[in-house]
PDB file of C-alpha atoms in Angstrom:
ATOM      1  CA  UNK A  20     115.611 102.988  93.000  1.00  0.00           C
ATOM      2  CA  UNK A  21     112.554 101.828  93.844  1.00  0.00           C
ATOM      3  CA  UNK A  22     109.704 102.047  91.207  1.00  0.00           C
ATOM      4  CA  UNK A  23     106.342 101.784  91.398  1.00  0.00           C
ATOM      5  CA  UNK A  24     103.854 101.860  88.102  1.00  0.00           C
ATOM      6  CA  UNK A  25      99.903 101.995  88.532  1.00  0.00           C
ATOM      7  CA  UNK A  26      97.867 101.351  85.456  1.00  0.00           C
ATOM      8  CA  UNK A  27      95.358 102.419  84.382  1.00  0.00           C
ATOM      9  CA  UNK A  28      95.298 105.830  85.420  1.00  0.00           C
ATOM     10  CA  UNK A  29      91.976 106.122  85.385  1.00  0.00           C
ATOM     11  CA  UNK A  30      88.926 103.667  85.170  1.00  0.00           C
ATOM     12  CA  UNK A  31      85.286 104.071  84.379  1.00  0.00           C
ATOM     13  CA  UNK A  32      82.747 101.238  85.113  1.00  0.00           C
ATOM     14  CA  UNK A  33      79.013 100.344  84.803  1.00  0.00           C
ATOM     15  CA  UNK A  34      77.756  99.110  88.484  1.00  0.00           C
ATOM     16  CA  UNK A  35      78.378  95.370  88.019  1.00  0.00           C
ATOM     17  CA  UNK A  36      81.320  95.283  85.663  1.00  0.00           C
ATOM     18  CA  UNK A  37      84.052  93.611  87.099  1.00  0.00           C
ATOM     19  CA  UNK A  38      87.720  95.157  86.310  1.00  0.00           C
ATOM     20  CA  UNK A  39      91.140  94.925  87.710  1.00  0.00           C
ATOM     21  CA  UNK A  40      93.962  97.340  88.605  1.00  0.00           C
ATOM     22  CA  UNK A  41      97.669  96.857  88.041  1.00  0.00           C
ATOM     23  CA  UNK A  42     100.418  97.873  90.011  1.00  0.00           C
ATOM     24  CA  UNK A  43     103.883  97.237  88.736  1.00  0.00           C
ATOM     25  CA  UNK A  44     107.172  97.507  91.023  1.00  0.00           C
ATOM     26  CA  UNK A  45     110.904  97.318  90.580  1.00  0.00           C
ATOM     27  CA  UNK A  46     112.198  96.968  94.093  1.00  0.00           C
ATOM     28  CA  UNK A  47     115.302  95.234  95.543  1.00  0.00           C
ATOM     29  CA  UNK A  48     114.328  93.010  98.558  1.00  0.00           C
ATOM     30  CA  UNK A  49     110.564  93.639  98.780  1.00  0.00           C
ATOM     31  CA  UNK A  50     109.403  93.440 102.373  1.00  0.00           C
ATOM     32  CA  UNK A  51     105.673  94.117 101.736  1.00  0.00           C
ATOM     33  CA  UNK A  52     103.312  95.659  99.032  1.00  0.00           C
ATOM     34  CA  UNK A  53     100.184  97.621 100.504  1.00  0.00           C
ATOM     35  CA  UNK A  54      97.077  98.797  98.682  1.00  0.00           C
ATOM     36  CA  UNK A  55      95.467 101.713  99.999  1.00  0.00           C
ATOM     37  CA  UNK A  56      91.912 103.403  99.210  1.00  0.00           C
ATOM     38  CA  UNK A  57      91.554 107.315  98.968  1.00  0.00           C
ATOM     39  CA  UNK A  58      88.712 109.455  98.616  1.00  0.00           C
ATOM     40  CA  UNK A  59      88.959 112.910  97.869  1.00  0.00           C
ATOM     41  CA  UNK A  60      90.499 115.299 100.313  1.00  0.00           C
ATOM     42  CA  UNK A  61      90.615 112.558 102.404  1.00  0.00           C
ATOM     43  CA  UNK A  62      93.723 110.255 103.917  1.00  0.00           C
ATOM     44  CA  UNK A  63      94.564 106.989 102.315  1.00  0.00           C
ATOM     45  CA  UNK A  64      92.419 104.266 104.005  1.00  0.00           C
ATOM     46  CA  UNK A  65      94.527 101.006 104.405  1.00  0.00           C
ATOM     47  CA  UNK A  66      92.983  97.662 102.589  1.00  0.00           C
ATOM     48  CA  UNK A  67      95.823  95.195 102.417  1.00  0.00           C
ATOM     49  CA  UNK A  68      99.459  94.239 102.666  1.00  0.00           C
ATOM     50  CA  UNK A  69     100.607  91.394 100.723  1.00  0.00           C
ATOM     51  CA  UNK A  70     104.003  89.923 101.639  1.00  0.00           C
ATOM     52  CA  UNK A  71     104.989  87.286  99.215  1.00  0.00           C
ATOM     53  CA  UNK A  72     104.526  86.086  95.724  1.00  0.00           C
ATOM     54  CA  UNK A  73     101.407  83.758  95.685  1.00  0.00           C
ATOM     55  CA  UNK A  74      99.452  85.436  98.392  1.00  0.00           C
ATOM     56  CA  UNK A  75      95.806  86.651  97.837  1.00  0.00           C
ATOM     57  CA  UNK A  76      93.501  88.626 100.437  1.00  0.00           C
ATOM     58  CA  UNK A  77      89.984  89.609  99.845  1.00  0.00           C
ATOM     59  CA  UNK A  78      87.908  92.278 101.531  1.00  0.00           C
ATOM     60  CA  UNK A  79      84.172  92.567 100.425  1.00  0.00           C
ATOM     61  CA  UNK A  80      84.382  93.368  96.903  1.00  0.00           C
ATOM     62  CA  UNK A  81      88.029  93.560  96.321  1.00  0.00           C
ATOM     63  CA  UNK A  82      90.771  90.905  95.712  1.00  0.00           C
ATOM     64  CA  UNK A  83      94.608  91.725  95.702  1.00  0.00           C
ATOM     65  CA  UNK A  84      97.279  89.163  94.649  1.00  0.00           C
ATOM     66  CA  UNK A  85     100.903  89.574  94.340  1.00  0.00           C
ATOM     67  CA  UNK A  86     103.653  88.424  91.891  1.00  0.00           C
ATOM     68  CA  UNK A  87     107.186  88.969  91.812  1.00  0.00           C
ATOM     69  CA  UNK A  88     106.943  91.943  89.672  1.00  0.00           C
ATOM     70  CA  UNK A  89     103.460  93.265  90.022  1.00  0.00           C
ATOM     71  CA  UNK A  90     100.278  92.928  92.100  1.00  0.00           C
ATOM     72  CA  UNK A  91      96.462  93.211  91.160  1.00  0.00           C
ATOM     73  CA  UNK A  92      93.623  94.471  92.692  1.00  0.00           C
ATOM     74  CA  UNK A  93      90.508  93.025  91.434  1.00  0.00           C
ATOM     75  CA  UNK A  94      86.992  94.640  91.957  1.00  0.00           C
ATOM     76  CA  UNK A  95      84.172  92.316  91.629  1.00  0.00           C
ATOM     77  CA  UNK A  96      80.539  93.346  90.904  1.00  0.00           C
ATOM     78  CA  UNK A  97      81.124  97.134  92.050  1.00  0.00           C
ATOM     79  CA  UNK A  98      78.989  99.544  93.435  1.00  0.00           C
ATOM     80  CA  UNK A  99      79.030 103.402  93.245  1.00  0.00           C
ATOM     81  CA  UNK A 100      80.742 103.523  96.613  1.00  0.00           C
ATOM     82  CA  UNK A 101      83.763 101.566  95.358  1.00  0.00           C
ATOM     83  CA  UNK A 102      84.704 105.346  93.243  1.00  0.00           C
ATOM     84  CA  UNK A 103      87.657 106.342  94.789  1.00  0.00           C
ATOM     85  CA  UNK A 104      91.420 106.398  94.026  1.00  0.00           C
ATOM     86  CA  UNK A 105      93.477 103.178  94.088  1.00  0.00           C
ATOM     87  CA  UNK A 106      96.911 103.399  95.761  1.00  0.00           C
ATOM     88  CA  UNK A 107      99.446 100.610  95.771  1.00  0.00           C
ATOM     89  CA  UNK A 108     102.914 101.188  97.495  1.00  0.00           C
ATOM     90  CA  UNK A 109     105.977  99.253  98.160  1.00  0.00           C
ATOM     91  CA  UNK A 110     108.124  98.936 101.326  1.00  0.00           C
ATOM     92  CA  UNK A 111     111.517  97.366 101.476  1.00  0.00           C
ATOM     93  CA  UNK A 112     114.734  98.215 104.296  1.00  0.00           C
ATOM     94  CA  UNK A 113     114.294  99.196 108.098  1.00  0.00           C
ATOM     95  CA  UNK A 114     112.070 101.631 108.923  1.00  0.00           C
ATOM     96  CA  UNK A 115     108.318 102.367 107.385  1.00  0.00           C
ATOM     97  CA  UNK A 116     109.316 104.052 104.306  1.00  0.00           C
ATOM     98  CA  UNK A 117     106.475 103.719 101.917  1.00  0.00           C
ATOM     99  CA  UNK A 118     106.931 104.138  97.888  1.00  0.00           C
ATOM    100  CA  UNK A 119     103.797 104.826  96.137  1.00  0.00           C
ATOM    101  CA  UNK A 120     102.450 104.342  92.732  1.00  0.00           C
ATOM    102  CA  UNK A 121     100.666 107.466  91.081  1.00  0.00           C
ATOM    103  CA  UNK A 122      96.788 105.885  91.555  1.00  0.00           C
ATOM    104  CA  UNK A 123      94.319 104.646  89.465  1.00  0.00           C
ATOM    105  CA  UNK A 124      91.065 106.914  89.770  1.00  0.00           C
ATOM    106  CA  UNK A 125      87.695 104.429  89.361  1.00  0.00           C
ATOM    107  CA  UNK A 126      84.563 106.017  88.864  1.00  0.00           C
ATOM    108  CA  UNK A 127      81.381 103.504  89.158  1.00  0.00           C
ATOM    109  CA  UNK A 128      78.575 105.042  87.369  1.00  0.00           C
ATOM    110  CA  UNK A 129      75.130 103.308  88.164  1.00  0.00           C
TER     111      UNK A 129
ATOM    112  CA  UNK B  11      90.322 103.298 119.284  1.00  0.00           C
ATOM    113  CA  UNK B  12      90.771 107.314 118.046  1.00  0.00           C
ATOM    114  CA  UNK B  13      92.537 107.343 114.792  1.00  0.00           C
ATOM    115  CA  UNK B  14      95.591 109.383 113.735  1.00  0.00           C
ATOM    116  CA  UNK B  15      94.310 113.174 114.049  1.00  0.00           C
ATOM    117  CA  UNK B  16      96.218 115.723 112.346  1.00  0.00           C
ATOM    118  CA  UNK B  17      95.901 119.878 113.045  1.00  0.00           C
ATOM    119  CA  UNK B  18      95.101 122.212 111.547  1.00  0.00           C
ATOM    120  CA  UNK B  19      93.199 120.872 108.959  1.00  0.00           C
ATOM    121  CA  UNK B  20      93.887 124.133 106.476  1.00  0.00           C
ATOM    122  CA  UNK B  21      96.454 126.169 106.663  1.00  0.00           C
ATOM    123  CA  UNK B  22      97.215 129.733 104.064  1.00  0.00           C
ATOM    124  CA  UNK B  23     100.478 130.935 104.753  1.00  0.00           C
ATOM    125  CA  UNK B  24     102.631 133.300 102.430  1.00  0.00           C
ATOM    126  CA  UNK B  25     106.049 133.048 100.824  1.00  0.00           C
ATOM    127  CA  UNK B  26     108.918 133.233 103.143  1.00  0.00           C
ATOM    128  CA  UNK B  27     106.844 132.079 106.366  1.00  0.00           C
ATOM    129  CA  UNK B  28     107.240 129.077 108.195  1.00  0.00           C
ATOM    130  CA  UNK B  29     104.436 126.673 109.085  1.00  0.00           C
ATOM    131  CA  UNK B  30     103.876 123.876 112.196  1.00  0.00           C
ATOM    132  CA  UNK B  31     102.159 121.127 111.245  1.00  0.00           C
ATOM    133  CA  UNK B  32     101.116 118.686 114.559  1.00  0.00           C
ATOM    134  CA  UNK B  33     100.543 114.664 114.107  1.00  0.00           C
ATOM    135  CA  UNK B  34      98.765 112.604 117.082  1.00  0.00           C
ATOM    136  CA  UNK B  35      99.228 108.647 116.113  1.00  0.00           C
ATOM    137  CA  UNK B  36      97.000 106.113 117.246  1.00  0.00           C
ATOM    138  CA  UNK B  37      97.525 105.044 120.939  1.00  0.00           C
ATOM    139  CA  UNK B  38     100.179 102.682 121.476  1.00  0.00           C
ATOM    140  CA  UNK B  39     101.742 103.610 118.120  1.00  0.00           C
ATOM    141  CA  UNK B  40     105.240 104.656 117.951  1.00  0.00           C
ATOM    142  CA  UNK B  41     106.248 105.158 114.551  1.00  0.00           C
ATOM    143  CA  UNK B  42     105.048 108.165 112.864  1.00  0.00           C
ATOM    144  CA  UNK B  43     105.801 109.007 108.780  1.00  0.00           C
ATOM    145  CA  UNK B  44     105.224 112.045 106.953  1.00  0.00           C
ATOM    146  CA  UNK B  45     104.295 112.472 103.499  1.00  0.00           C
ATOM    147  CA  UNK B  46     103.510 115.190 100.925  1.00  0.00           C
ATOM    148  CA  UNK B  47     100.696 114.758  98.073  1.00  0.00           C
ATOM    149  CA  UNK B  48     100.663 116.717  95.417  1.00  0.00           C
ATOM    150  CA  UNK B  49      98.640 116.479  91.733  1.00  0.00           C
ATOM    151  CA  UNK B  50     101.953 116.672  89.794  1.00  0.00           C
ATOM    152  CA  UNK B  51     104.262 114.374  92.312  1.00  0.00           C
ATOM    153  CA  UNK B  52     101.781 112.043  93.810  1.00  0.00           C
ATOM    154  CA  UNK B  53     102.775 110.753  97.652  1.00  0.00           C
ATOM    155  CA  UNK B  54     106.310 111.277  98.523  1.00  0.00           C
ATOM    156  CA  UNK B  55     107.989 110.506 101.591  1.00  0.00           C
ATOM    157  CA  UNK B  56     109.349 113.078 103.980  1.00  0.00           C
ATOM    158  CA  UNK B  57     110.525 111.479 106.907  1.00  0.00           C
ATOM    159  CA  UNK B  58     109.641 108.724 109.638  1.00  0.00           C
ATOM    160  CA  UNK B  59     110.382 108.877 113.402  1.00  0.00           C
ATOM    161  CA  UNK B  60     110.550 106.031 115.532  1.00  0.00           C
ATOM    162  CA  UNK B  61     111.032 106.467 119.785  1.00  0.00           C
ATOM    163  CA  UNK B  62     111.772 110.242 119.164  1.00  0.00           C
ATOM    164  CA  UNK B  63     114.399 109.151 116.276  1.00  0.00           C
ATOM    165  CA  UNK B  64     114.285 110.269 112.730  1.00  0.00           C
ATOM    166  CA  UNK B  65     114.989 106.957 111.054  1.00  0.00           C
ATOM    167  CA  UNK B  66     114.207 107.873 107.130  1.00  0.00           C
ATOM    168  CA  UNK B  67     114.226 110.835 105.618  1.00  0.00           C
ATOM    169  CA  UNK B  68     113.263 111.444 101.843  1.00  0.00           C
ATOM    170  CA  UNK B  69     114.858 113.606  99.011  1.00  0.00           C
ATOM    171  CA  UNK B  70     113.605 117.008 100.552  1.00  0.00           C
ATOM    172  CA  UNK B  71     115.737 120.214 101.215  1.00  0.00           C
ATOM    173  CA  UNK B  72     116.454 121.052 104.943  1.00  0.00           C
ATOM    174  CA  UNK B  73     113.910 123.491 104.886  1.00  0.00           C
ATOM    175  CA  UNK B  74     111.760 120.417 105.882  1.00  0.00           C
ATOM    176  CA  UNK B  75     112.253 118.920 109.196  1.00  0.00           C
ATOM    177  CA  UNK B  76     110.203 117.151 112.013  1.00  0.00           C
ATOM    178  CA  UNK B  77     110.739 115.889 115.422  1.00  0.00           C
ATOM    179  CA  UNK B  78     108.724 113.379 117.808  1.00  0.00           C
ATOM    180  CA  UNK B  79     107.767 113.520 121.384  1.00  0.00           C
ATOM    181  CA  UNK B  80     107.739 110.980 123.994  1.00  0.00           C
ATOM    182  CA  UNK B  81     104.305 110.668 123.462  1.00  0.00           C
ATOM    183  CA  UNK B  82     104.588 109.792 120.325  1.00  0.00           C
ATOM    184  CA  UNK B  83     103.312 112.741 118.937  1.00  0.00           C
ATOM    185  CA  UNK B  84     104.968 114.568 116.139  1.00  0.00           C
ATOM    186  CA  UNK B  85     105.268 117.795 114.485  1.00  0.00           C
ATOM    187  CA  UNK B  86     106.848 119.063 110.934  1.00  0.00           C
ATOM    188  CA  UNK B  87     108.286 122.173 110.088  1.00  0.00           C
ATOM    189  CA  UNK B  88     108.502 124.119 107.136  1.00  0.00           C
ATOM    190  CA  UNK B  89     110.377 126.995 106.909  1.00  0.00           C
ATOM    191  CA  UNK B  90     111.014 129.913 104.272  1.00  0.00           C
ATOM    192  CA  UNK B  91     107.640 128.557 102.306  1.00  0.00           C
ATOM    193  CA  UNK B  92     107.594 128.934  98.606  1.00  0.00           C
ATOM    194  CA  UNK B  93     104.830 128.485  96.277  1.00  0.00           C
ATOM    195  CA  UNK B  94     105.660 125.070  95.202  1.00  0.00           C
ATOM    196  CA  UNK B  95     105.450 123.444  99.376  1.00  0.00           C
ATOM    197  CA  UNK B  96     101.561 123.802  98.652  1.00  0.00           C
ATOM    198  CA  UNK B  97     100.451 120.110  99.286  1.00  0.00           C
ATOM    199  CA  UNK B  98      98.594 117.960 101.325  1.00  0.00           C
ATOM    200  CA  UNK B  99     100.606 116.712 104.147  1.00  0.00           C
ATOM    201  CA  UNK B 100      99.819 113.490 105.521  1.00  0.00           C
ATOM    202  CA  UNK B 101     101.232 111.381 108.683  1.00  0.00           C
ATOM    203  CA  UNK B 102     100.818 107.932 109.008  1.00  0.00           C
ATOM    204  CA  UNK B 103     100.889 106.039 112.460  1.00  0.00           C
ATOM    205  CA  UNK B 104     102.443 102.755 112.872  1.00  0.00           C
ATOM    206  CA  UNK B 105     102.566 100.293 115.909  1.00  0.00           C
ATOM    207  CA  UNK B 106     106.474  99.845 115.317  1.00  0.00           C
ATOM    208  CA  UNK B 107     109.252 100.013 112.599  1.00  0.00           C
ATOM    209  CA  UNK B 108     108.720  96.633 111.188  1.00  0.00           C
ATOM    210  CA  UNK B 109     106.606  97.379 108.142  1.00  0.00           C
ATOM    211  CA  UNK B 110     103.718  96.795 109.728  1.00  0.00           C
ATOM    212  CA  UNK B 111     100.281  98.437 108.815  1.00  0.00           C
ATOM    213  CA  UNK B 112     100.309 102.221 108.598  1.00  0.00           C
ATOM    214  CA  UNK B 113      97.092 104.127 108.790  1.00  0.00           C
ATOM    215  CA  UNK B 114      96.748 107.325 108.045  1.00  0.00           C
ATOM    216  CA  UNK B 115      95.597 110.654 109.211  1.00  0.00           C
ATOM    217  CA  UNK B 116      93.239 113.385 107.298  1.00  0.00           C
ATOM    218  CA  UNK B 117      95.867 115.534 106.294  1.00  0.00           C
ATOM    219  CA  UNK B 118      96.588 119.195 106.431  1.00  0.00           C
ATOM    220  CA  UNK B 119      95.781 121.123 103.275  1.00  0.00           C
ATOM    221  CA  UNK B 120      98.500 123.788 102.950  1.00  0.00           C
ATOM    222  CA  UNK B 121      98.374 126.723 100.740  1.00  0.00           C
ATOM    223  CA  UNK B 122     101.053 128.758 100.057  1.00  0.00           C
ATOM    224  CA  UNK B 123     100.596 132.298  98.599  1.00  0.00           C
TER     225      UNK B 123
END
């Protein structure tokens, strides 16, 4: 069975204090790893898809990387508006079923 | 392009009742997936429809069902509601069935009393 574990569960940062979120996975035949951001009361917002080990993608202050066992989401010099829950999910097999991790709640204080 | 829309946004039902939720995907997208989100279990996959056919199903009881119409709009139905069905129900829209990016709607908040 696919397993996705995110750590830490919660992260409190000062504005400008860079940090990394971890997503470790056990999946047979990974086809893609997704990162989403979710604000309270809203649906997840798509950030990145990574397909193979060694791949990296960036968007503003966020950078996602992928190895064969885990993915990292690096937040560089975060701002208060980066406060959200960050979710990772894995995709394998046919169709579009995603298996999600429990998320990391990030709070950036000014 | 308009995003994924879900109706209604909020719903309060009583145990034993049934409920139907609706999802309109992004124009041109043919795949719709449904997820349940709760504080205890997180985001869990319910089922996926592609070209009006259910392609994948998660580990939920038969009380949870869905369908997709020819215009790709999808509905999910929950019969004989239980208190534990209270959750945020999210649908995700994707261009096709190859694992491309999935875009989520705002969700329907269902409360069962």
